[in-house]
C-alpha cells in the first residue's frame, strides 16, 4: 500500500482537533491519544474509499465514539490486578468552578459523558447521537438529563445580583 500524501495532510491539519475530541470523550490525554491512534489506523485502511466521498473526519469521529463505548463495555469484564502502581501521578487540574466541573465530568458514567460530548461539543442532535452510540433516542435524552442533573448538583450556580449582571 503506497502512502497517500492527502492522508498525511489530513492528519497534520485535523490531528489536534481529533485529540481535543478524544479528550472530551475519554476524560484524559492518554486514552484520548489511544482513541485517535486507533481511529486513524482504521481510517488509513479505508482512506481510498472515504477520501473520495469528502468527509473522512466524520468517519474518524464516529469511529472514536464507537471505540470509546466499546472500551467501557470491555472494562466491565476486566479483571482487577492486586499489584498497586509504584507511584501515583495526577495531572494538575484548574482551580475553582472549572475544576469542580472537570471533576464532575470525570465522575459521570462513560455513556453519560459520551452523550454530553456528542451533544454539546459535536453539536449532534438526539437522533445522530443515538446512531453513533447505537442506543435509542429516549436513552440519549434520559442519559443527558441524568448527566446534566449530576453536573448541576456538583457545580452550583451563582445567584444573579445587580453587581454581576451585564
PDB file of C-alpha atoms in Angstrom:
ATOM      1  CA  UNK A   1       0.000   0.000   0.000  1.00  0.00           C
ATOM      2  CA  UNK A   2       1.524   3.284  -1.105  1.00  0.00           C
ATOM      3  CA  UNK A   3       1.497   6.273   1.188  1.00  0.00           C
ATOM      4  CA  UNK A   4      -1.072   8.867   0.143  1.00  0.00           C
ATOM      5  CA  UNK A   5       0.130  12.410   0.857  1.00  0.00           C
ATOM      6  CA  UNK A   6      -3.501  13.518   1.318  1.00  0.00           C
ATOM      7  CA  UNK A   7      -3.803  11.220   4.340  1.00  0.00           C
ATOM      8  CA  UNK A   8      -0.703  12.796   5.917  1.00  0.00           C
ATOM      9  CA  UNK A   9      -2.118  16.259   5.198  1.00  0.00           C
ATOM     10  CA  UNK A  10      -5.425  15.306   6.821  1.00  0.00           C
ATOM     11  CA  UNK A  11      -3.671  14.051   9.953  1.00  0.00           C
ATOM     12  CA  UNK A  12      -1.487  17.177  10.130  1.00  0.00           C
ATOM     13  CA  UNK A  13      -4.481  19.501   9.690  1.00  0.00           C
ATOM     14  CA  UNK A  14      -7.032  17.750  11.909  1.00  0.00           C
ATOM     15  CA  UNK A  15      -4.880  15.858  14.427  1.00  0.00           C
ATOM     16  CA  UNK A  16      -5.118  18.443  17.210  1.00  0.00           C
ATOM     17  CA  UNK A  17      -8.894  18.769  16.846  1.00  0.00           C
ATOM     18  CA  UNK A  18      -9.233  14.982  16.974  1.00  0.00           C
ATOM     19  CA  UNK A  19      -7.120  14.866  20.148  1.00  0.00           C
ATOM     20  CA  UNK A  20      -9.352  17.501  21.772  1.00  0.00           C
ATOM     21  CA  UNK A  21     -12.419  15.483  20.781  1.00  0.00           C
ATOM     22  CA  UNK A  22     -10.821  12.329  22.191  1.00  0.00           C
ATOM     23  CA  UNK A  23     -10.055  14.151  25.432  1.00  0.00           C
ATOM     24  CA  UNK A  24     -13.669  15.246  25.728  1.00  0.00           C
ATOM     25  CA  UNK A  25     -14.811  11.644  25.235  1.00  0.00           C
ATOM     26  CA  UNK A  26     -12.251   9.868  27.384  1.00  0.00           C
ATOM     27  CA  UNK A  27     -11.538  12.459  30.065  1.00  0.00           C
ATOM     28  CA  UNK A  28      -7.757  12.010  29.991  1.00  0.00           C
ATOM     29  CA  UNK A  29      -5.000  12.629  27.439  1.00  0.00           C
ATOM     30  CA  UNK A  30      -3.673   9.059  27.384  1.00  0.00           C
ATOM     31  CA  UNK A  31      -6.961   7.415  26.439  1.00  0.00           C
ATOM     32  CA  UNK A  32      -7.634  10.288  24.022  1.00  0.00           C
ATOM     33  CA  UNK A  33      -4.368   9.599  22.189  1.00  0.00           C
ATOM     34  CA  UNK A  34      -5.223   5.892  22.025  1.00  0.00           C
ATOM     35  CA  UNK A  35      -8.658   6.663  20.566  1.00  0.00           C
ATOM     36  CA  UNK A  36      -7.165   8.938  17.908  1.00  0.00           C
ATOM     37  CA  UNK A  37      -4.466   6.434  17.010  1.00  0.00           C
ATOM     38  CA  UNK A  38      -6.890   3.515  16.654  1.00  0.00           C
ATOM     39  CA  UNK A  39      -9.374   5.581  14.651  1.00  0.00           C
ATOM     40  CA  UNK A  40      -6.652   6.872  12.309  1.00  0.00           C
ATOM     41  CA  UNK A  41      -5.460   3.303  11.718  1.00  0.00           C
ATOM     42  CA  UNK A  42      -8.987   2.359  10.671  1.00  0.00           C
ATOM     43  CA  UNK A  43      -9.210   5.472   8.504  1.00  0.00           C
ATOM     44  CA  UNK A  44      -5.920   4.620   6.808  1.00  0.00           C
ATOM     45  CA  UNK A  45      -7.327   1.265   5.771  1.00  0.00           C
ATOM     46  CA  UNK A  46     -10.432   2.882   4.314  1.00  0.00           C
ATOM     47  CA  UNK A  47      -8.783   6.072   3.025  1.00  0.00           C
ATOM     48  CA  UNK A  48      -9.067   5.273  -0.691  1.00  0.00           C
ATOM     49  CA  UNK A  49     -12.852   4.923  -0.464  1.00  0.00           C
ATOM     50  CA  UNK A  50     -13.554   7.647   2.141  1.00  0.00           C
ATOM     51  CA  UNK A  51     -11.435  10.470   0.759  1.00  0.00           C
ATOM     52  CA  UNK A  52     -13.407  10.473  -2.482  1.00  0.00           C
ATOM     53  CA  UNK A  53     -16.654  10.916  -0.500  1.00  0.00           C
ATOM     54  CA  UNK A  54     -15.193  14.068   1.006  1.00  0.00           C
ATOM     55  CA  UNK A  55     -15.755  13.619   4.749  1.00  0.00           C
ATOM     56  CA  UNK A  56     -13.084  11.469   6.389  1.00  0.00           C
ATOM     57  CA  UNK A  57     -13.297  13.461   9.638  1.00  0.00           C
ATOM     58  CA  UNK A  58     -16.870  12.349  10.239  1.00  0.00           C
ATOM     59  CA  UNK A  59     -15.735   8.736   9.828  1.00  0.00           C
ATOM     60  CA  UNK A  60     -12.893   9.242  12.341  1.00  0.00           C
ATOM     61  CA  UNK A  61     -15.113  10.946  14.933  1.00  0.00           C
ATOM     62  CA  UNK A  62     -17.788   8.264  14.663  1.00  0.00           C
ATOM     63  CA  UNK A  63     -15.113   5.580  14.944  1.00  0.00           C
ATOM     64  CA  UNK A  64     -13.670   7.287  18.040  1.00  0.00           C
ATOM     65  CA  UNK A  65     -17.075   7.421  19.738  1.00  0.00           C
ATOM     66  CA  UNK A  66     -17.718   3.754  18.987  1.00  0.00           C
ATOM     67  CA  UNK A  67     -14.239   2.730  20.181  1.00  0.00           C
ATOM     68  CA  UNK A  68     -14.829   4.690  23.387  1.00  0.00           C
ATOM     69  CA  UNK A  69     -18.127   2.893  24.016  1.00  0.00           C
ATOM     70  CA  UNK A  70     -16.551  -0.478  23.187  1.00  0.00           C
ATOM     71  CA  UNK A  71     -13.762   0.249  25.669  1.00  0.00           C
ATOM     72  CA  UNK A  72     -16.089   0.861  28.585  1.00  0.00           C
ATOM     73  CA  UNK A  73     -18.066  -2.237  27.683  1.00  0.00           C
ATOM     74  CA  UNK A  74     -14.877  -4.288  27.786  1.00  0.00           C
ATOM     75  CA  UNK A  75     -13.740  -2.719  31.064  1.00  0.00           C
ATOM     76  CA  UNK A  76     -16.823  -4.080  32.781  1.00  0.00           C
ATOM     77  CA  UNK A  77     -15.385  -7.554  32.180  1.00  0.00           C
ATOM     78  CA  UNK A  78     -11.857  -6.592  33.165  1.00  0.00           C
ATOM     79  CA  UNK A  79     -10.025  -8.473  35.903  1.00  0.00           C
ATOM     80  CA  UNK A  80      -8.587  -6.248  38.606  1.00  0.00           C
ATOM     81  CA  UNK A  81      -4.896  -6.552  39.489  1.00  0.00           C
ATOM     82  CA  UNK A  82      -3.802  -6.769  43.094  1.00  0.00           C
ATOM     83  CA  UNK A  83      -0.467  -5.075  42.498  1.00  0.00           C
ATOM     84  CA  UNK A  84      -0.567  -1.339  43.082  1.00  0.00           C
ATOM     85  CA  UNK A  85       1.402   1.035  40.858  1.00  0.00           C
ATOM     86  CA  UNK A  86       4.796   2.057  42.209  1.00  0.00           C
ATOM     87  CA  UNK A  87       3.807   5.702  42.470  1.00  0.00           C
ATOM     88  CA  UNK A  88       0.795   7.845  41.853  1.00  0.00           C
ATOM     89  CA  UNK A  89       0.616  10.563  39.208  1.00  0.00           C
ATOM     90  CA  UNK A  90      -2.058  13.232  38.845  1.00  0.00           C
ATOM     91  CA  UNK A  91      -2.183  15.933  36.229  1.00  0.00           C
ATOM     92  CA  UNK A  92      -2.866  19.323  37.804  1.00  0.00           C
ATOM     93  CA  UNK A  93      -6.445  20.493  37.379  1.00  0.00           C
ATOM     94  CA  UNK A  94      -7.679  24.059  37.020  1.00  0.00           C
ATOM     95  CA  UNK A  95      -8.993  25.735  40.134  1.00  0.00           C
ATOM     96  CA  UNK A  96     -12.392  26.930  41.284  1.00  0.00           C
ATOM     97  CA  UNK A  97     -15.601  26.237  39.383  1.00  0.00           C
ATOM     98  CA  UNK A  98     -13.733  24.959  36.341  1.00  0.00           C
ATOM     99  CA  UNK A  99     -12.012  22.345  38.493  1.00  0.00           C
ATOM    100  CA  UNK A 100     -15.319  21.240  40.010  1.00  0.00           C
ATOM    101  CA  UNK A 101     -16.803  20.992  36.502  1.00  0.00           C
ATOM    102  CA  UNK A 102     -13.940  18.791  35.201  1.00  0.00           C
ATOM    103  CA  UNK A 103     -14.143  16.611  38.295  1.00  0.00           C
ATOM    104  CA  UNK A 104     -17.888  16.284  37.859  1.00  0.00           C
ATOM    105  CA  UNK A 105     -17.451  15.383  34.181  1.00  0.00           C
ATOM    106  CA  UNK A 106     -14.831  12.789  35.086  1.00  0.00           C
ATOM    107  CA  UNK A 107     -17.216  11.325  37.655  1.00  0.00           C
ATOM    108  CA  UNK A 108     -20.005  10.787  35.146  1.00  0.00           C
ATOM    109  CA  UNK A 109     -20.568   7.300  33.776  1.00  0.00           C
ATOM    110  CA  UNK A 110     -18.945   6.868  30.360  1.00  0.00           C
ATOM    111  CA  UNK A 111     -22.218   6.724  28.439  1.00  0.00           C
ATOM    112  CA  UNK A 112     -23.487   9.934  30.043  1.00  0.00           C
ATOM    113  CA  UNK A 113     -20.199  11.722  29.321  1.00  0.00           C
ATOM    114  CA  UNK A 114     -20.263  10.487  25.710  1.00  0.00           C
ATOM    115  CA  UNK A 115     -23.826  11.779  25.246  1.00  0.00           C
ATOM    116  CA  UNK A 116     -22.881  15.217  26.605  1.00  0.00           C
ATOM    117  CA  UNK A 117     -19.745  15.428  24.460  1.00  0.00           C
ATOM    118  CA  UNK A 118     -21.652  14.482  21.320  1.00  0.00           C
ATOM    119  CA  UNK A 119     -24.474  16.894  22.124  1.00  0.00           C
ATOM    120  CA  UNK A 120     -22.562  19.976  23.292  1.00  0.00           C
ATOM    121  CA  UNK A 121     -19.090  19.583  21.801  1.00  0.00           C
ATOM    122  CA  UNK A 122     -20.028  17.924  18.496  1.00  0.00           C
ATOM    123  CA  UNK A 123     -23.469  19.622  18.394  1.00  0.00           C
ATOM    124  CA  UNK A 124     -25.255  16.467  17.242  1.00  0.00           C
ATOM    125  CA  UNK A 125     -28.995  16.058  17.715  1.00  0.00           C
ATOM    126  CA  UNK A 126     -30.553  13.149  19.612  1.00  0.00           C
ATOM    127  CA  UNK A 127     -31.080  11.011  16.505  1.00  0.00           C
ATOM    128  CA  UNK A 128     -27.441  11.438  15.432  1.00  0.00           C
ATOM    129  CA  UNK A 129     -26.164  10.648  18.933  1.00  0.00           C
ATOM    130  CA  UNK A 130     -28.368   7.552  19.076  1.00  0.00           C
ATOM    131  CA  UNK A 131     -26.961   6.383  15.735  1.00  0.00           C
ATOM    132  CA  UNK A 132     -23.342   6.971  16.776  1.00  0.00           C
ATOM    133  CA  UNK A 133     -23.700   5.214  20.141  1.00  0.00           C
ATOM    134  CA  UNK A 134     -26.087   2.509  18.998  1.00  0.00           C
ATOM    135  CA  UNK A 135     -28.784   3.398  21.548  1.00  0.00           C
ATOM    136  CA  UNK A 136     -32.351   4.725  21.318  1.00  0.00           C
ATOM    137  CA  UNK A 137     -33.252   8.422  21.221  1.00  0.00           C
ATOM    138  CA  UNK A 138     -35.066   8.018  24.531  1.00  0.00           C
ATOM    139  CA  UNK A 139     -31.897   6.639  26.109  1.00  0.00           C
ATOM    140  CA  UNK A 140     -29.967   9.628  24.736  1.00  0.00           C
ATOM    141  CA  UNK A 141     -32.419  12.046  26.358  1.00  0.00           C
ATOM    142  CA  UNK A 142     -32.507  10.208  29.687  1.00  0.00           C
ATOM    143  CA  UNK A 143     -28.706   9.896  29.848  1.00  0.00           C
ATOM    144  CA  UNK A 144     -28.333  13.607  29.043  1.00  0.00           C
ATOM    145  CA  UNK A 145     -30.883  14.600  31.687  1.00  0.00           C
ATOM    146  CA  UNK A 146     -29.195  12.463  34.346  1.00  0.00           C
ATOM    147  CA  UNK A 147     -25.751  13.787  33.435  1.00  0.00           C
ATOM    148  CA  UNK A 148     -26.867  17.422  33.500  1.00  0.00           C
ATOM    149  CA  UNK A 149     -28.562  16.868  36.844  1.00  0.00           C
ATOM    150  CA  UNK A 150     -25.333  15.472  38.287  1.00  0.00           C
ATOM    151  CA  UNK A 151     -23.347  18.397  36.881  1.00  0.00           C
ATOM    152  CA  UNK A 152     -25.818  20.943  38.273  1.00  0.00           C
ATOM    153  CA  UNK A 153     -25.576  19.449  41.739  1.00  0.00           C
ATOM    154  CA  UNK A 154     -21.777  19.224  41.573  1.00  0.00           C
ATOM    155  CA  UNK A 155     -21.196  22.801  40.397  1.00  0.00           C
ATOM    156  CA  UNK A 156     -23.734  25.158  41.971  1.00  0.00           C
ATOM    157  CA  UNK A 157     -24.579  28.262  40.004  1.00  0.00           C
ATOM    158  CA  UNK A 158     -24.025  31.686  41.484  1.00  0.00           C
ATOM    159  CA  UNK A 159     -27.198  33.680  42.154  1.00  0.00           C
ATOM    160  CA  UNK A 160     -27.665  36.714  39.921  1.00  0.00           C
ATOM    161  CA  UNK A 161     -27.272  40.055  41.694  1.00  0.00           C
ATOM    162  CA  UNK A 162     -27.237  43.561  40.372  1.00  0.00           C
ATOM    163  CA  UNK A 163     -23.472  43.695  40.710  1.00  0.00           C
ATOM    164  CA  UNK A 164     -22.771  40.802  38.323  1.00  0.00           C
ATOM    165  CA  UNK A 165     -25.440  41.459  35.654  1.00  0.00           C
ATOM    166  CA  UNK A 166     -24.010  42.628  32.334  1.00  0.00           C
TER     167      UNK A 166
END
